[in-house]
Amino acid sequence: MDLDLLDSTLSDLGQPAFRAKQVWEWTARGASSYEEMTNLPADLRATLTERVPFSCLRLERELHASDGTVKALFSTRDGRAVEAVLMRYRDGRRSLCLSSQSGCPLTCTFCATGTMKFGRNLTRSEILDQALHFRRIEEVDHCVFMGMGEPMMNLDHVLAACRRLPSVGITHRRTAISTVGWIPGIERLTAQEMPIRLALSLHSPDDALRSQIMPVNDRYRLADVLRACRDFYEVKRRMVFIEYVMLAGVNDSYAQALQLARTLEPWIFKVNLIPYNPTDSIYDGSSREAIETFRAVLEEHGISATVRLTRGRDIDAACGQLAVKAAAAG
Ligand code: SAH
């Protein structure tokens, strides 16, 4: 729901200020229409239905994987593709993966979104509408900005959305923003007040390889990015997650695991090894054994490391995969 349009419409109609809050409370609790909002006058419900579309996003496709993962492909009013994913875990956790941009201006070579043309930043309301879509299916409690786009390049809208997520059921502590290492964004996240978690997509312990697979590294070098993450930790006292996509023969050797372990302080960083979800790229994912060996080397050197469960592989749940395929299919 376009929250700015909601505000201006309510004030046009001469409605009291608390109406916007009432509408939001219903919406955040999973209402699917204005009609359900029984503490609003009936004629106001009818007017809002006409004047303020209930969502800024149109659902184009929804895919359900055998492991319970649900992936939604939406389009914005101006026809931009947006993807979001709901991951269901056995312990009951319900985690959302949200997009901050349609497409991405960065060109990480292994990432499907990186091969798309950049569309634009999403608004706060377009980000919230992804979460609200899933909230209408069931209660949700975690969120990561690991969908399409670089959240730090659209941080105003991302943070504005985060401010409202607790009423949807997702506290700031259960919200994580993932970045390629966009330093100005990391600094701003450090300086603002919400206790949101930081995740860094590292993918290589050295600058030469990192620049090759993530061209943004030419702009923000590894040492500077890690310094910004350490500063984040000093201020926030929250560990930083390192995301590391395992690419066979590229970044998965023993020497690289060792170098990674020596680069990171064990009290600041936790590593999350991500099995590569194959896209139409030049890369193959590392084998299960290679990933396990890599993890063991990190652990032996005191760095806590987990292997990310692969979710939704049968529905192309990796970043950008669905939008790229939908575009190719016309
Ligand atoms: N731009 C931000 C947010 C996107 S997050 C960032 O890069 O952190 C998306 C995460 O998924 C990143 O860690 C990215 O490296 C990873 N990723 C992208 N494509 C992938 C693929 N095909 N398989 C596994 N992980 C992938």
PDB file of C-alpha atoms and ligand atoms in Angstrom, residues 104 110-112 145-147 149-151 178-180 201 203 243 245 274-279 318-319, ligand 1:
ATOM      1  CA  CYS A 104      20.901  -4.211  -9.612  1.00  0.00           C
ATOM      2  CA  PHE A 110      27.908 -15.143 -10.435  1.00  0.00           C
ATOM      3  CA  CYS A 111      24.615 -13.404  -9.649  1.00  0.00           C
ATOM      4  CA  ALA A 112      21.551 -13.633 -11.879  1.00  0.00           C
ATOM      5  CA  PHE A 145      17.581  -8.011   2.517  1.00  0.00           C
ATOM      6  CA  MET A 146      19.100 -10.620   0.270  1.00  0.00           C
ATOM      7  CA  GLY A 147      16.741 -10.390  -2.662  1.00  0.00           C
ATOM      8  CA  GLY A 149      19.482  -5.208  -5.509  1.00  0.00           C
ATOM      9  CA  GLU A 150      22.010  -3.575  -3.226  1.00  0.00           C
ATOM     10  CA  PRO A 151      20.142  -2.343  -0.128  1.00  0.00           C
ATOM     11  CA  SER A 178      23.255  -7.746   3.266  1.00  0.00           C
ATOM     12  CA  THR A 179      25.728  -5.688   1.262  1.00  0.00           C
ATOM     13  CA  VAL A 180      28.491  -6.123  -1.284  1.00  0.00           C
ATOM     14  CA  SER A 201      28.945 -10.637   0.847  1.00  0.00           C
ATOM     15  CA  HIS A 203      33.217 -14.282  -1.520  1.00  0.00           C
ATOM     16  CA  GLU A 243      28.393 -14.507   3.162  1.00  0.00           C
ATOM     17  CA  VAL A 245      29.239 -18.300  -2.126  1.00  0.00           C
ATOM     18  CA  ILE A 274      26.474 -20.612   0.594  1.00  0.00           C
ATOM     19  CA  PRO A 275      26.158 -23.520  -1.842  1.00  0.00           C
ATOM     20  CA  TYR A 276      25.993 -21.959  -5.288  1.00  0.00           C
ATOM     21  CA  ASN A 277      22.578 -22.070  -6.885  1.00  0.00           C
ATOM     22  CA  PRO A 278      23.516 -22.617 -10.552  1.00  0.00           C
ATOM     23  CA  THR A 279      22.408 -19.875 -12.940  1.00  0.00           C
ATOM     24  CA  ALA A 318      18.442 -17.648  -6.094  1.00  0.00           C
ATOM     25  CA  CYS A 319      18.713 -13.896  -6.313  1.00  0.00           C
TER      26      CYS A 319
HETATM   27  N1  SAH B   1      23.572  -6.904  -2.965  1.00  0.00           N
HETATM   28  C1  SAH B   1      23.485  -7.480  -1.652  1.00  0.00           C
HETATM   29  C2  SAH B   1      22.144  -8.098  -1.418  1.00  0.00           C
HETATM   30  C3  SAH B   1      21.816  -9.254  -2.336  1.00  0.00           C
HETATM   31  S1  SAH B   1      22.067 -10.616  -1.350  1.00  0.00           S
HETATM   32  C4  SAH B   1      24.609  -8.472  -1.450  1.00  0.00           C
HETATM   33  O1  SAH B   1      25.279  -8.815  -2.419  1.00  0.00           O
HETATM   34  O2  SAH B   1      24.885  -8.859  -0.323  1.00  0.00           O
HETATM   35  C5  SAH B   1      22.157 -11.910  -2.277  1.00  0.00           C
HETATM   36  C6  SAH B   1      23.118 -12.917  -1.679  1.00  0.00           C
HETATM   37  O3  SAH B   1      22.994 -14.077  -2.468  1.00  0.00           O
HETATM   38  C7  SAH B   1      24.545 -12.421  -1.793  1.00  0.00           C
HETATM   39  O4  SAH B   1      25.368 -12.919  -0.771  1.00  0.00           O
HETATM   40  C8  SAH B   1      24.923 -13.032  -3.127  1.00  0.00           C
HETATM   41  O5  SAH B   1      26.289 -13.130  -3.237  1.00  0.00           O
HETATM   42  C9  SAH B   1      24.224 -14.366  -3.075  1.00  0.00           C
HETATM   43  N2  SAH B   1      23.971 -14.961  -4.395  1.00  0.00           N
HETATM   44  C10 SAH B   1      23.759 -14.337  -5.559  1.00  0.00           C
HETATM   45  N3  SAH B   1      23.581 -15.236  -6.549  1.00  0.00           N
HETATM   46  C11 SAH B   1      23.664 -16.452  -5.980  1.00  0.00           C
HETATM   47  C12 SAH B   1      23.567 -17.787  -6.473  1.00  0.00           C
HETATM   48  N4  SAH B   1      23.326 -18.035  -7.751  1.00  0.00           N
HETATM   49  N5  SAH B   1      23.700 -18.814  -5.592  1.00  0.00           N
HETATM   50  C13 SAH B   1      23.933 -18.568  -4.281  1.00  0.00           C
HETATM   51  N6  SAH B   1      24.015 -17.347  -3.765  1.00  0.00           N
HETATM   52  C14 SAH B   1      23.912 -16.287  -4.597  1.00  0.00           C
END
